[in-house]
mmCIF file with all atom_site columns, C-alpha atoms in Angstrom:
data_model
loop_
_atom_site.group_PDB
_atom_site.id
_atom_site.type_symbol
_atom_site.label_atom_id
_atom_site.label_alt_id
_atom_site.label_comp_id
_atom_site.label_asym_id
_atom_site.label_entity_id
_atom_site.label_seq_id
_atom_site.pdbx_PDB_ins_code
_atom_site.Cartn_x
_atom_site.Cartn_y
_atom_site.Cartn_z
_atom_site.occupancy
_atom_site.B_iso_or_equiv
_atom_site.pdbx_formal_charge
_atom_site.auth_seq_id
_atom_site.auth_comp_id
_atom_site.auth_asym_id
_atom_site.auth_atom_id
_atom_site.pdbx_PDB_model_num
ATOM 1   C CA . MET A 1 1   ? 70.641 -13.924 -120.810 1.00 53.00 ? 350 MET A CA 1
ATOM 2   C CA . MET A 1 2   ? 70.503 -11.049 -118.326 1.00 56.00 ? 351 MET A CA 1
ATOM 3   C CA . LYS A 1 3   ? 73.774 -9.553  -117.145 1.00 62.00 ? 352 LYS A CA 1
ATOM 4   C CA . ILE A 1 4   ? 74.010 -8.685  -113.455 1.00 60.00 ? 353 ILE A CA 1
ATOM 5   C CA . ASN A 1 5   ? 76.382 -5.995  -112.421 1.00 67.00 ? 354 ASN A CA 1
ATOM 6   C CA . LEU A 1 6   ? 78.231 -7.552  -109.464 1.00 63.00 ? 355 LEU A CA 1
ATOM 7   C CA . LYS A 1 7   ? 79.101 -4.206  -107.946 1.00 69.00 ? 356 LYS A CA 1
ATOM 8   C CA . VAL A 1 8   ? 75.450 -3.078  -107.909 1.00 65.00 ? 357 VAL A CA 1
ATOM 9   C CA . ALA A 1 9   ? 74.280 -6.441  -106.569 1.00 60.00 ? 358 ALA A CA 1
ATOM 10  C CA . PHE A 1 10  ? 76.938 -6.409  -103.842 1.00 64.00 ? 359 PHE A CA 1
ATOM 11  C CA . ASN A 1 11  ? 76.035 -2.849  -102.787 1.00 67.00 ? 360 ASN A CA 1
ATOM 12  C CA . ALA A 1 12  ? 72.319 -3.685  -102.716 1.00 64.00 ? 361 ALA A CA 1
ATOM 13  C CA . ALA A 1 13  ? 72.963 -6.806  -100.642 1.00 65.00 ? 362 ALA A CA 1
ATOM 14  C CA . ALA A 1 14  ? 75.202 -4.851  -98.266  1.00 62.00 ? 363 ALA A CA 1
ATOM 15  C CA . ILE A 1 15  ? 72.539 -2.158  -97.788  1.00 71.00 ? 364 ILE A CA 1
ATOM 16  C CA . VAL A 1 16  ? 69.843 -4.762  -97.114  1.00 60.00 ? 365 VAL A CA 1
ATOM 17  C CA . PHE A 1 17  ? 72.116 -6.661  -94.699  1.00 59.00 ? 366 PHE A CA 1
ATOM 18  C CA . LEU A 1 18  ? 73.122 -3.533  -92.781  1.00 57.00 ? 367 LEU A CA 1
ATOM 19  C CA . SER A 1 19  ? 69.518 -2.324  -92.605  1.00 60.00 ? 368 SER A CA 1
ATOM 20  C CA . VAL A 1 20  ? 68.284 -5.659  -91.282  1.00 55.00 ? 369 VAL A CA 1
ATOM 21  C CA . PHE A 1 21  ? 71.225 -5.864  -88.867  1.00 53.00 ? 370 PHE A CA 1
ATOM 22  C CA . ALA A 1 22  ? 70.632 -2.334  -87.551  1.00 56.00 ? 371 ALA A CA 1
ATOM 23  C CA . LEU A 1 23  ? 66.904 -2.887  -87.084  1.00 54.00 ? 372 LEU A CA 1
ATOM 24  C CA . SER A 1 24  ? 67.350 -6.291  -85.479  1.00 53.00 ? 373 SER A CA 1
ATOM 25  C CA . ALA A 1 25  ? 69.952 -4.896  -83.081  1.00 52.00 ? 374 ALA A CA 1
ATOM 26  C CA . CYS A 1 26  ? 67.410 -2.417  -81.748  1.00 52.00 ? 375 CYS A CA 1
ATOM 27  C CA . VAL A 1 27  ? 64.696 -5.031  -81.406  1.00 47.00 ? 376 VAL A CA 1
ATOM 28  C CA . THR A 1 28  ? 67.002 -7.641  -79.917  1.00 42.00 ? 377 THR A CA 1
ATOM 29  C CA . SER A 1 29  ? 68.371 -5.399  -77.199  1.00 40.00 ? 378 SER A CA 1
ATOM 30  C CA . GLU A 1 30  ? 64.878 -4.343  -76.222  1.00 39.00 ? 379 GLU A CA 1
ATOM 31  C CA . ASN A 1 31  ? 63.634 -7.928  -76.155  1.00 40.00 ? 380 ASN A CA 1
ATOM 32  C CA . LEU A 1 32  ? 66.616 -9.129  -74.142  1.00 38.00 ? 381 LEU A CA 1
ATOM 33  C CA . MET A 1 33  ? 65.924 -6.545  -71.467  1.00 39.00 ? 382 MET A CA 1
ATOM 34  C CA . SER A 1 34  ? 62.168 -6.933  -71.554  1.00 37.00 ? 383 SER A CA 1
ATOM 35  C CA . PRO A 1 35  ? 61.691 -10.203 -69.600  1.00 41.00 ? 384 PRO A CA 1
ATOM 36  C CA . LEU A 1 36  ? 63.962 -9.054  -66.778  1.00 40.00 ? 385 LEU A CA 1
ATOM 37  C CA . SER A 1 37  ? 62.283 -5.653  -66.625  1.00 42.00 ? 386 SER A CA 1
ATOM 38  C CA . VAL A 1 38  ? 58.816 -7.175  -66.640  1.00 42.00 ? 387 VAL A CA 1
ATOM 39  C CA . LYS A 1 39  ? 59.803 -9.635  -63.893  1.00 47.00 ? 388 LYS A CA 1
ATOM 40  C CA . THR A 1 40  ? 61.247 -6.861  -61.727  1.00 50.00 ? 389 THR A CA 1
ATOM 41  C CA . LYS A 1 41  ? 58.164 -4.672  -62.243  1.00 47.00 ? 390 LYS A CA 1
ATOM 42  C CA . LYS A 1 42  ? 55.891 -7.588  -61.310  1.00 47.00 ? 391 LYS A CA 1
ATOM 43  C CA . GLU A 1 43  ? 57.925 -8.234  -58.157  1.00 50.00 ? 392 GLU A CA 1
ATOM 44  C CA . HIS A 1 44  ? 57.664 -4.589  -57.076  1.00 49.00 ? 393 HIS A CA 1
ATOM 45  C CA . ILE A 1 45  ? 53.940 -4.503  -57.871  1.00 48.00 ? 394 ILE A CA 1
ATOM 46  C CA . ALA A 1 46  ? 53.459 -7.739  -55.916  1.00 58.00 ? 395 ALA A CA 1
ATOM 47  C CA . LEU A 1 47  ? 55.250 -6.286  -52.882  1.00 59.00 ? 396 LEU A CA 1
ATOM 48  C CA . ARG A 1 48  ? 53.045 -3.183  -52.937  1.00 62.00 ? 397 ARG A CA 1
ATOM 49  C CA . GLN A 1 49  ? 50.038 -5.453  -52.371  1.00 70.00 ? 398 GLN A CA 1
ATOM 50  C CA . PHE A 1 50  ? 51.206 -6.062  -48.787  1.00 80.00 ? 399 PHE A CA 1
ATOM 51  C CA . LYS A 1 51  ? 50.072 -2.718  -47.408  1.00 84.00 ? 400 LYS A CA 1
ATOM 52  C CA . ASP A 1 52  ? 49.976 -3.817  -43.772  1.00 89.00 ? 401 ASP A CA 1
ATOM 53  C CA . ILE A 1 53  ? 53.756 -4.274  -43.469  1.00 92.00 ? 402 ILE A CA 1
ATOM 54  C CA . PRO A 1 54  ? 56.574 -1.894  -44.353  1.00 92.00 ? 403 PRO A CA 1
ATOM 55  C CA . ILE A 1 55  ? 58.876 -3.191  -47.085  1.00 91.00 ? 404 ILE A CA 1
ATOM 56  C CA . PRO A 1 56  ? 62.110 -1.482  -48.198  1.00 90.00 ? 405 PRO A CA 1
ATOM 57  C CA . ASN A 1 57  ? 61.838 0.191   -51.610  1.00 87.00 ? 406 ASN A CA 1
ATOM 58  C CA . THR A 1 58  ? 64.627 -1.873  -53.162  1.00 85.00 ? 407 THR A CA 1
ATOM 59  C CA . ALA A 1 59  ? 63.322 -5.237  -51.930  1.00 90.00 ? 408 ALA A CA 1
ATOM 60  C CA . GLU A 1 60  ? 62.252 -7.920  -54.386  1.00 91.00 ? 409 GLU A CA 1
ATOM 61  C CA . ILE A 1 61  ? 59.937 -10.838 -53.780  1.00 91.00 ? 410 ILE A CA 1
ATOM 62  C CA . ASN A 1 62  ? 61.360 -14.347 -54.104  1.00 91.00 ? 411 ASN A CA 1
ATOM 63  C CA . VAL A 1 63  ? 58.423 -16.067 -55.779  1.00 90.00 ? 412 VAL A CA 1
ATOM 64  C CA . ASP A 1 64  ? 60.030 -19.515 -55.478  1.00 92.00 ? 413 ASP A CA 1
ATOM 65  C CA . LYS A 1 65  ? 59.912 -19.314 -51.670  1.00 93.00 ? 414 LYS A CA 1
ATOM 66  C CA . THR A 1 66  ? 56.644 -17.386 -51.247  1.00 93.00 ? 415 THR A CA 1
ATOM 67  C CA . LEU A 1 67  ? 53.232 -18.874 -50.507  1.00 93.00 ? 416 LEU A CA 1
ATOM 68  C CA . VAL A 1 68  ? 50.484 -16.447 -49.505  1.00 92.00 ? 417 VAL A CA 1
ATOM 69  C CA . PHE A 1 69  ? 46.734 -16.918 -49.043  1.00 91.00 ? 418 PHE A CA 1
ATOM 70  C CA . GLY A 1 70  ? 44.212 -14.081 -48.943  1.00 87.00 ? 419 GLY A CA 1
ATOM 71  C CA . THR A 1 71  ? 44.526 -10.372 -49.611  1.00 79.00 ? 420 THR A CA 1
ATOM 72  C CA . ASP A 1 72  ? 43.951 -7.903  -46.771  1.00 81.00 ? 421 ASP A CA 1
ATOM 73  C CA . ASP A 1 73  ? 44.298 -10.349 -43.867  1.00 86.00 ? 422 ASP A CA 1
ATOM 74  C CA . TRP A 1 74  ? 46.729 -12.581 -45.723  1.00 90.00 ? 423 TRP A CA 1
ATOM 75  C CA . ILE A 1 75  ? 48.532 -15.516 -44.148  1.00 94.00 ? 424 ILE A CA 1
ATOM 76  C CA . GLY A 1 76  ? 51.485 -17.565 -45.330  1.00 95.00 ? 425 GLY A CA 1
ATOM 77  C CA . GLN A 1 77  ? 55.157 -16.970 -46.028  1.00 96.00 ? 426 GLN A CA 1
ATOM 78  C CA . LEU A 1 78  ? 56.539 -14.017 -47.933  1.00 94.00 ? 427 LEU A CA 1
ATOM 79  C CA . ALA A 1 79  ? 60.195 -14.338 -48.948  1.00 95.00 ? 428 ALA A CA 1
ATOM 80  C CA . VAL A 1 80  ? 61.970 -11.102 -49.851  1.00 94.00 ? 429 VAL A CA 1
ATOM 81  C CA . THR A 1 81  ? 65.532 -10.211 -50.838  1.00 93.00 ? 430 THR A CA 1
ATOM 82  C CA . ALA A 1 82  ? 66.875 -6.715  -50.185  1.00 93.00 ? 431 ALA A CA 1
ATOM 83  C CA . ASP A 1 83  ? 70.158 -4.969  -50.913  1.00 91.00 ? 432 ASP A CA 1
ATOM 84  C CA . GLN A 1 84  ? 70.618 -3.750  -47.324  1.00 93.00 ? 433 GLN A CA 1
ATOM 85  C CA . ASP A 1 85  ? 72.596 -5.617  -44.677  1.00 93.00 ? 434 ASP A CA 1
ATOM 86  C CA . PRO A 1 86  ? 70.648 -7.542  -41.991  1.00 94.00 ? 435 PRO A CA 1
ATOM 87  C CA . PHE A 1 87  ? 71.359 -5.041  -39.198  1.00 94.00 ? 436 PHE A CA 1
ATOM 88  C CA . THR A 1 88  ? 70.017 -2.125  -41.270  1.00 95.00 ? 437 THR A CA 1
ATOM 89  C CA . LEU A 1 89  ? 66.870 -4.112  -42.048  1.00 96.00 ? 438 LEU A CA 1
ATOM 90  C CA . TYR A 1 90  ? 66.462 -5.151  -38.417  1.00 97.00 ? 439 TYR A CA 1
ATOM 91  C CA . ASN A 1 91  ? 66.438 -1.464  -37.455  1.00 97.00 ? 440 ASN A CA 1
ATOM 92  C CA . PHE A 1 92  ? 64.141 -0.618  -40.397  1.00 97.00 ? 441 PHE A CA 1
ATOM 93  C CA . PHE A 1 93  ? 61.482 -3.092  -39.278  1.00 97.00 ? 442 PHE A CA 1
ATOM 94  C CA . ARG A 1 94  ? 61.784 -2.223  -35.561  1.00 98.00 ? 443 ARG A CA 1
ATOM 95  C CA . LYS A 1 95  ? 61.221 1.438   -36.448  1.00 97.00 ? 444 LYS A CA 1
ATOM 96  C CA . ASN A 1 96  ? 58.487 1.030   -39.085  1.00 97.00 ? 445 ASN A CA 1
ATOM 97  C CA . LEU A 1 97  ? 56.313 -1.897  -37.978  1.00 97.00 ? 446 LEU A CA 1
ATOM 98  C CA . PRO A 1 98  ? 54.785 0.076   -35.054  1.00 97.00 ? 447 PRO A CA 1
ATOM 99  C CA . ASN A 1 99  ? 53.722 2.727   -37.610  1.00 96.00 ? 448 ASN A CA 1
ATOM 100 C CA . HIS A 1 100 ? 51.567 -0.004  -39.180  1.00 95.00 ? 449 HIS A CA 1
ATOM 101 C CA . GLN A 1 101 ? 49.945 -0.830  -35.802  1.00 96.00 ? 450 GLN A CA 1
ATOM 102 C CA . TRP A 1 102 ? 52.152 -3.873  -35.123  1.00 97.00 ? 451 TRP A CA 1
ATOM 103 C CA . GLU A 1 103 ? 53.004 -4.495  -31.459  1.00 98.00 ? 452 GLU A CA 1
ATOM 104 C CA . GLN A 1 104 ? 56.351 -6.122  -30.749  1.00 98.00 ? 453 GLN A CA 1
ATOM 105 C CA . ILE A 1 105 ? 56.328 -9.504  -29.001  1.00 98.00 ? 454 ILE A CA 1
ATOM 106 C CA . THR A 1 106 ? 60.059 -10.181 -29.115  1.00 98.00 ? 455 THR A CA 1
ATOM 107 C CA . ALA A 1 107 ? 63.202 -9.236  -31.019  1.00 98.00 ? 456 ALA A CA 1
ATOM 108 C CA . ILE A 1 108 ? 66.540 -11.007 -31.233  1.00 97.00 ? 457 ILE A CA 1
ATOM 109 C CA . ARG A 1 109 ? 69.476 -9.440  -33.061  1.00 96.00 ? 458 ARG A CA 1
ATOM 110 C CA . ALA A 1 110 ? 71.823 -12.227 -34.227  1.00 95.00 ? 459 ALA A CA 1
ATOM 111 C CA . PRO A 1 111 ? 73.391 -13.578 -37.438  1.00 93.00 ? 460 PRO A CA 1
ATOM 112 C CA . THR A 1 112 ? 69.817 -14.635 -38.221  1.00 96.00 ? 461 THR A CA 1
ATOM 113 C CA . SER A 1 113 ? 67.725 -11.980 -36.504  1.00 97.00 ? 462 SER A CA 1
ATOM 114 C CA . VAL A 1 114 ? 64.184 -12.795 -35.435  1.00 98.00 ? 463 VAL A CA 1
ATOM 115 C CA . LEU A 1 115 ? 61.341 -10.341 -34.928  1.00 98.00 ? 464 LEU A CA 1
ATOM 116 C CA . ALA A 1 116 ? 57.831 -11.220 -33.761  1.00 98.00 ? 465 ALA A CA 1
ATOM 117 C CA . TYR A 1 117 ? 54.859 -8.847  -33.773  1.00 98.00 ? 466 TYR A CA 1
ATOM 118 C CA . LYS A 1 118 ? 51.110 -9.064  -33.253  1.00 98.00 ? 467 LYS A CA 1
ATOM 119 C CA . ARG A 1 119 ? 48.279 -7.022  -34.678  1.00 95.00 ? 468 ARG A CA 1
ATOM 120 C CA . GLU A 1 120 ? 44.540 -7.587  -34.320  1.00 92.00 ? 469 GLU A CA 1
ATOM 121 C CA . ASN A 1 121 ? 44.018 -11.217 -35.329  1.00 93.00 ? 470 ASN A CA 1
ATOM 122 C CA . ARG A 1 122 ? 47.451 -12.045 -36.772  1.00 95.00 ? 471 ARG A CA 1
ATOM 123 C CA . VAL A 1 123 ? 51.044 -12.715 -35.731  1.00 98.00 ? 472 VAL A CA 1
ATOM 124 C CA . LEU A 1 124 ? 54.056 -11.766 -37.869  1.00 97.00 ? 473 LEU A CA 1
ATOM 125 C CA . THR A 1 125 ? 57.381 -13.544 -37.443  1.00 98.00 ? 474 THR A CA 1
ATOM 126 C CA . MET A 1 126 ? 60.407 -12.378 -39.419  1.00 98.00 ? 475 MET A CA 1
ATOM 127 C CA . GLN A 1 127 ? 63.800 -13.955 -39.962  1.00 98.00 ? 476 GLN A CA 1
ATOM 128 C CA . ILE A 1 128 ? 66.495 -11.707 -41.434  1.00 97.00 ? 477 ILE A CA 1
ATOM 129 C CA . SER A 1 129 ? 69.780 -13.218 -42.578  1.00 96.00 ? 478 SER A CA 1
ATOM 130 C CA . SER A 1 130 ? 72.711 -12.261 -44.775  1.00 93.00 ? 479 SER A CA 1
ATOM 131 C CA . THR A 1 131 ? 72.858 -13.427 -48.390  1.00 87.00 ? 480 THR A CA 1
ATOM 132 C CA . THR A 1 132 ? 75.262 -13.013 -51.275  1.00 72.00 ? 481 THR A CA 1
ATOM 133 C CA . GLU A 1 133 ? 73.130 -14.810 -53.875  1.00 67.00 ? 482 GLU A CA 1
ATOM 134 C CA . VAL A 1 134 ? 71.560 -11.697 -55.403  1.00 63.00 ? 483 VAL A CA 1
ATOM 135 C CA . TYR A 1 135 ? 73.600 -8.878  -53.896  1.00 63.00 ? 484 TYR A CA 1
ATOM 136 C CA . PRO A 1 136 ? 77.307 -9.795  -53.791  1.00 63.00 ? 485 PRO A CA 1
ATOM 137 C CA . PHE A 1 137 ? 78.429 -7.445  -51.005  1.00 71.00 ? 486 PHE A CA 1
ATOM 138 C CA . SER A 1 138 ? 75.599 -6.752  -48.575  1.00 77.00 ? 487 SER A CA 1
ATOM 139 C CA . GLY A 1 139 ? 72.224 -8.296  -49.165  1.00 91.00 ? 488 GLY A CA 1
ATOM 140 C CA . SER A 1 140 ? 69.643 -9.925  -46.946  1.00 95.00 ? 489 SER A CA 1
ATOM 141 C CA . ASP A 1 141 ? 66.994 -12.587 -47.140  1.00 95.00 ? 490 ASP A CA 1
ATOM 142 C CA . ILE A 1 142 ? 63.848 -11.776 -45.202  1.00 96.00 ? 491 ILE A CA 1
ATOM 143 C CA . LEU A 1 143 ? 61.350 -14.527 -44.472  1.00 98.00 ? 492 LEU A CA 1
ATOM 144 C CA . MET A 1 144 ? 58.042 -13.195 -43.157  1.00 97.00 ? 493 MET A CA 1
ATOM 145 C CA . THR A 1 145 ? 55.587 -15.705 -41.753  1.00 97.00 ? 494 THR A CA 1
ATOM 146 C CA . MET A 1 146 ? 52.081 -14.391 -41.165  1.00 96.00 ? 495 MET A CA 1
ATOM 147 C CA . SER A 1 147 ? 49.718 -16.580 -39.165  1.00 96.00 ? 496 SER A CA 1
ATOM 148 C CA . PRO A 1 148 ? 46.339 -16.145 -37.515  1.00 94.00 ? 497 PRO A CA 1
ATOM 149 C CA . LYS A 1 149 ? 46.420 -15.396 -33.803  1.00 88.00 ? 498 LYS A CA 1
ATOM 150 C CA . ASP A 1 150 ? 45.154 -18.334 -31.752  1.00 81.00 ? 499 ASP A CA 1
ATOM 151 C CA . HIS A 1 151 ? 42.046 -17.032 -29.967  1.00 66.00 ? 500 HIS A CA 1
ATOM 152 C CA . SER A 1 152 ? 41.106 -20.415 -28.503  1.00 63.00 ? 501 SER A CA 1
ATOM 153 C CA . SER A 1 153 ? 43.996 -20.629 -26.066  1.00 54.00 ? 502 SER A CA 1
ATOM 154 C CA . THR A 1 154 ? 43.499 -18.990 -22.716  1.00 51.00 ? 503 THR A CA 1
ATOM 155 C CA . LEU A 1 155 ? 45.686 -18.743 -19.668  1.00 49.00 ? 504 LEU A CA 1
ATOM 156 C CA . PRO A 1 156 ? 44.943 -21.343 -17.007  1.00 53.00 ? 505 PRO A CA 1
ATOM 157 C CA . ASN A 1 157 ? 42.993 -20.148 -14.029  1.00 55.00 ? 506 ASN A CA 1
ATOM 158 C CA . SER A 1 158 ? 45.331 -19.422 -11.117  1.00 52.00 ? 507 SER A CA 1
ATOM 159 C CA . ASP A 1 159 ? 42.713 -20.647 -8.614   1.00 54.00 ? 508 ASP A CA 1
ATOM 160 C CA . GLY A 1 160 ? 43.484 -24.215 -9.635   1.00 50.00 ? 509 GLY A CA 1
#
């Protein structure tokens, strides 16, 4: 019968356990962070696809509330969350949308601010409101609705 030295066996088991624990700790922490990092990167990449509208650098797309069709002349609703307060974002869009050839139709600063712009064959309507869901102190939800401009409607003739 073979004799096993308990001290040697215990030390070997301890070394194996600590090695596995140390290696798994590195892998686990990387894997735990990975899905969140990948999601955030995808959200920022997705927002960069909307080149015809200015979007704050820290904004993130809310994929659950977004439905967009097309690429360059896209239409639909784009839901974004940003870490700035609504009044800062209101000023951001009023300043930067004209730089993207958007012409203001109307603007209302309120607890839920509304901005409307037109450009070529599309109309952009934005609603900016305060949120504490993602950013606990000063965040905003921005709902952008892009629709085609109605070319069929004309003003009635004043001659009657």
